């Protein structure tokens, strides 16, 4: 909880920069490699032709962290064994937006909870393990801060969280509208 509060309070101070999404993804994957564990194969499907984008890099790293953490949790074994499966991180261009997709081979999101996963404090994790804020914070960062979108598709063995970010900064207000 403390860590989250601290991360979140930094949001407004983080500088808006031009960021290389692949560098951000690689550094987050490296940082989380211990947590991801050796039972999870990480597959990178990067479109290296994508341009750098305007972004708040530290905040995007927080989004990747939350989505990777969820993916790894979903591939955990009920018996407490380390996670096993495949995490695929893919980037692509989708019209005028940059797509970052996190795909896991976990059990999937049951239909009856799909409409709640972005709700603050919604969690299916045992007490003390999840605060249910990961997707709520990610939504705010992607949608509110970056004017992007966050969506998912899920079936057993194939869950994909997709982040879509604008490739260009929103236009500055014109003189007439000021
Ligand atoms: N990749 C996924 N596969 C299956 N279920 C998922 C996945 N991602 C999220 N969920 C479901 O959505 C719920 C909410 O996710 P969220 O990240 O907001 O909170 P959390 O992971 O439970 O806790 P926290 O992120 O605060 O540690 C999870 O408890 C889980 O039930
Ligand atoms: Mg989470």
Coordinates of C-alpha atoms and ligand atoms in Angstrom, one line a residue:
X1 CA 0.0 0.0 0.0
X2 CA 2.8 2.4 0.9
X3 CA 4.6 1.7 -2.3
X4 CA 1.5 2.4 -4.4
X5 CA 0.8 5.6 -2.6
X6 CA 4.2 6.8 -3.3
X7 CA 4.1 5.8 -6.9
X8 CA 0.8 7.4 -7.4
X9 CA 1.7 10.7 -5.8
X10 CA 4.6 11.0 -8.3
X11 CA 2.2 11.1 -11.3
X12 CA 1.7 14.8 -11.5
X13 CA 5.4 15.6 -11.2
X14 CA 6.6 13.2 -13.9
X15 CA 7.8 15.0 -17.0
X16 CA 6.2 14.5 -20.4
X17 CA 8.8 13.1 -22.7
X18 CA 9.4 11.4 -26.0
X19 CA 9.8 7.8 -25.1
X20 CA 10.9 4.6 -26.7
X21 CA 8.2 2.1 -25.7
X22 CA 10.5 -0.9 -26.3
X23 CA 13.2 0.5 -24.0
X24 CA 10.5 1.0 -21.3
X25 CA 9.2 -2.5 -21.8
X26 CA 12.6 -4.1 -21.7
X27 CA 13.6 -2.3 -18.5
X28 CA 10.3 -3.3 -16.8
X29 CA 10.7 -6.9 -17.9
X30 CA 14.3 -6.9 -16.6
X31 CA 13.2 -5.4 -13.3
X32 CA 10.5 -8.0 -12.9
X33 CA 12.5 -11.0 -14.1
X34 CA 12.9 -12.4 -10.6
X35 CA 9.2 -12.2 -10.1
X36 CA 8.3 -13.6 -13.5
X37 CA 10.4 -16.6 -12.7
X38 CA 12.0 -19.3 -14.9
X39 CA 8.8 -21.2 -15.4
X40 CA 7.4 -18.4 -17.6
X41 CA 8.7 -18.0 -21.1
X42 CA 8.8 -14.4 -22.2
X43 CA 8.3 -13.8 -25.9
X44 CA 8.8 -10.4 -27.3
X45 CA 7.1 -9.6 -30.6
X46 CA 8.2 -6.0 -31.1
X47 CA 7.6 -3.9 -34.2
X48 CA 10.9 -2.1 -34.2
X49 CA 9.7 0.3 -36.9
X50 CA 7.4 2.1 -34.5
X51 CA 8.3 5.7 -33.6
X52 CA 9.0 7.1 -30.2
X53 CA 5.9 8.6 -28.6
X54 CA 5.0 11.4 -26.3
X55 CA 4.5 9.9 -22.9
X56 CA 5.1 10.0 -19.1
X57 CA 7.6 7.1 -19.1
X58 CA 7.6 6.4 -15.4
X59 CA 3.8 6.0 -15.5
X60 CA 3.9 3.7 -18.5
X61 CA 6.4 1.6 -16.6
X62 CA 3.9 1.4 -13.8
X63 CA 1.2 0.2 -16.3
X64 CA 3.5 -2.5 -17.7
X65 CA 4.3 -3.6 -14.2
X66 CA 0.7 -4.0 -13.2
X67 CA -0.2 -5.9 -16.4
X68 CA 2.8 -8.2 -16.2
X69 CA 2.1 -8.8 -12.5
X70 CA -1.5 -9.8 -13.3
X71 CA -0.4 -12.0 -16.2
X72 CA 2.1 -13.8 -14.0
X73 CA -0.4 -14.2 -11.2
X74 CA -2.9 -15.7 -13.7
X75 CA -0.2 -18.4 -14.6
X76 CA 0.4 -19.3 -10.9
X77 CA -0.5 -22.7 -9.9
X78 CA -3.2 -23.3 -7.3
X79 CA -0.8 -25.5 -5.4
X80 CA 1.5 -22.5 -4.8
X81 CA 4.1 -23.6 -7.4
X82 CA 5.9 -20.9 -9.4
X83 CA 4.1 -19.5 -12.4
X84 CA 4.3 -21.6 -15.6
X85 CA 3.3 -20.5 -19.1
X86 CA 4.1 -18.0 -21.8
X87 CA 4.0 -14.2 -21.5
X88 CA 4.0 -12.6 -24.9
X89 CA 4.6 -8.8 -25.2
X90 CA 3.7 -7.5 -28.6
X91 CA 3.8 -4.1 -30.1
X92 CA 2.2 -3.0 -33.3
X93 CA 0.8 0.0 -35.1
X94 CA -3.0 0.2 -35.1
X95 CA -4.1 3.1 -37.3
X96 CA -2.8 6.2 -35.6
X97 CA -2.1 4.5 -32.3
X98 CA 0.6 2.3 -30.9
X99 CA -0.5 -1.0 -29.5
X100 CA 1.2 -2.8 -26.6
X101 CA -0.3 -6.2 -25.8
X102 CA 0.4 -8.5 -22.9
X103 CA -0.8 -12.0 -23.5
X104 CA -0.8 -14.8 -21.0
X105 CA -1.7 -18.5 -21.0
X106 CA -3.4 -18.4 -17.6
X107 CA -6.9 -19.5 -16.7
X108 CA -8.6 -16.4 -18.1
X109 CA -11.1 -14.0 -16.6
X110 CA -14.4 -15.6 -15.9
X111 CA -17.4 -13.9 -17.7
X112 CA -19.1 -13.0 -14.4
X113 CA -16.3 -10.7 -13.3
X114 CA -15.3 -9.1 -16.6
X115 CA -17.2 -5.9 -16.0
X116 CA -15.6 -5.4 -12.6
X117 CA -11.9 -5.9 -13.2
X118 CA -11.2 -2.1 -13.7
X119 CA -13.2 -1.2 -10.5
X120 CA -11.0 0.2 -7.7
X121 CA -10.4 -2.4 -5.0
X122 CA -11.9 -5.3 -7.1
X123 CA -9.6 -8.3 -6.5
X124 CA -10.0 -12.1 -6.6
X125 CA -6.7 -12.4 -4.8
X126 CA -6.5 -13.6 -1.2
X127 CA -6.6 -10.9 1.5
X128 CA -3.1 -9.4 1.8
X129 CA -2.1 -10.3 -1.7
X130 CA -3.9 -7.9 -3.9
X131 CA -5.3 -4.4 -3.3
X132 CA -7.4 -4.5 -6.5
X133 CA -5.9 -1.2 -7.6
X134 CA -3.5 -2.3 -10.4
X135 CA -6.0 -2.0 -13.2
X136 CA -7.7 1.1 -11.8
X137 CA -4.4 2.9 -11.7
X138 CA -3.5 1.6 -15.1
X139 CA -6.7 2.9 -16.5
X140 CA -6.1 6.3 -15.1
X141 CA -2.6 6.4 -16.6
X142 CA -3.5 5.2 -20.0
X143 CA -6.9 6.8 -20.5
X144 CA -6.8 10.0 -18.4
X145 CA -3.1 10.9 -18.7
X146 CA -2.2 9.6 -22.1
X147 CA -5.6 9.8 -23.9
X148 CA -5.2 6.2 -24.9
X149 CA -7.4 3.1 -24.3
X150 CA -7.1 -0.1 -22.3
X151 CA -9.1 -3.2 -23.1
X152 CA -8.9 -6.9 -22.8
X153 CA -10.0 -10.1 -24.4
X154 CA -10.0 -13.3 -22.4
X155 CA -10.6 -17.0 -22.8
X156 CA -9.1 -19.8 -20.9
X157 CA -5.4 -20.1 -21.9
X158 CA -5.4 -16.8 -23.8
X159 CA -5.9 -13.5 -22.1
X160 CA -4.7 -10.3 -23.8
X161 CA -4.6 -6.9 -22.2
X162 CA -4.1 -4.2 -24.8
X163 CA -2.9 -0.6 -24.3
X164 CA -3.4 1.8 -27.2
X165 CA -1.5 5.1 -27.1
X166 CA -1.6 8.0 -29.4
X167 CA 1.4 8.3 -31.7
X168 CA 1.4 12.0 -31.6
X169 CA 0.8 14.6 -28.8
X170 CA -2.7 16.2 -28.7
X171 CA -2.8 19.5 -30.6
X172 CA -2.0 22.5 -28.5
X173 CA -5.1 24.7 -28.1
X174 CA -5.4 27.1 -31.0
X175 CA -5.2 30.9 -30.4
X176 CA -8.9 31.4 -31.1
X177 CA -9.9 28.9 -28.4
X178 CA -7.6 30.4 -25.7
Ligands
LIG1 N1 -4.3 -11.5 -16.9 C1 -5.3 -11.8 -16.1 N2 -5.9 -13.1 -16.1 C2 -6.9 -13.4 -15.2 N3 -7.5 -12.5 -14.4 C3 -7.0 -11.2 -14.4 C4 -5.9 -10.8 -15.2 N4 -5.7 -9.5 -15.0 C5 -6.6 -9.1 -14.0 N5 -7.3 -10.1 -13.7 C6 -8.4 -10.1 -12.6 O1 -8.7 -8.8 -12.3 C7 -8.6 -8.5 -10.9 C8 -8.3 -7.1 -10.7 O2 -6.9 -6.8 -11.2 P1 -6.1 -5.7 -10.5 O3 -4.7 -5.7 -11.1 O4 -6.9 -4.4 -10.6 O5 -6.0 -6.1 -9.0 P2 -5.2 -7.3 -8.3 O6 -4.2 -7.8 -9.3 O7 -6.2 -8.2 -7.8 O8 -4.4 -6.5 -7.1 P3 -3.2 -5.5 -7.2 O9 -3.0 -5.3 -8.7 O10 -3.6 -4.3 -6.5 O11 -2.1 -6.2 -6.6 C9 -7.7 -9.6 -10.5 O12 -7.8 -9.9 -9.1 C10 -8.0 -10.8 -11.3 O13 -9.2 -11.4 -10.8
LIG2 MG1 -2.9 -6.5 -10.3

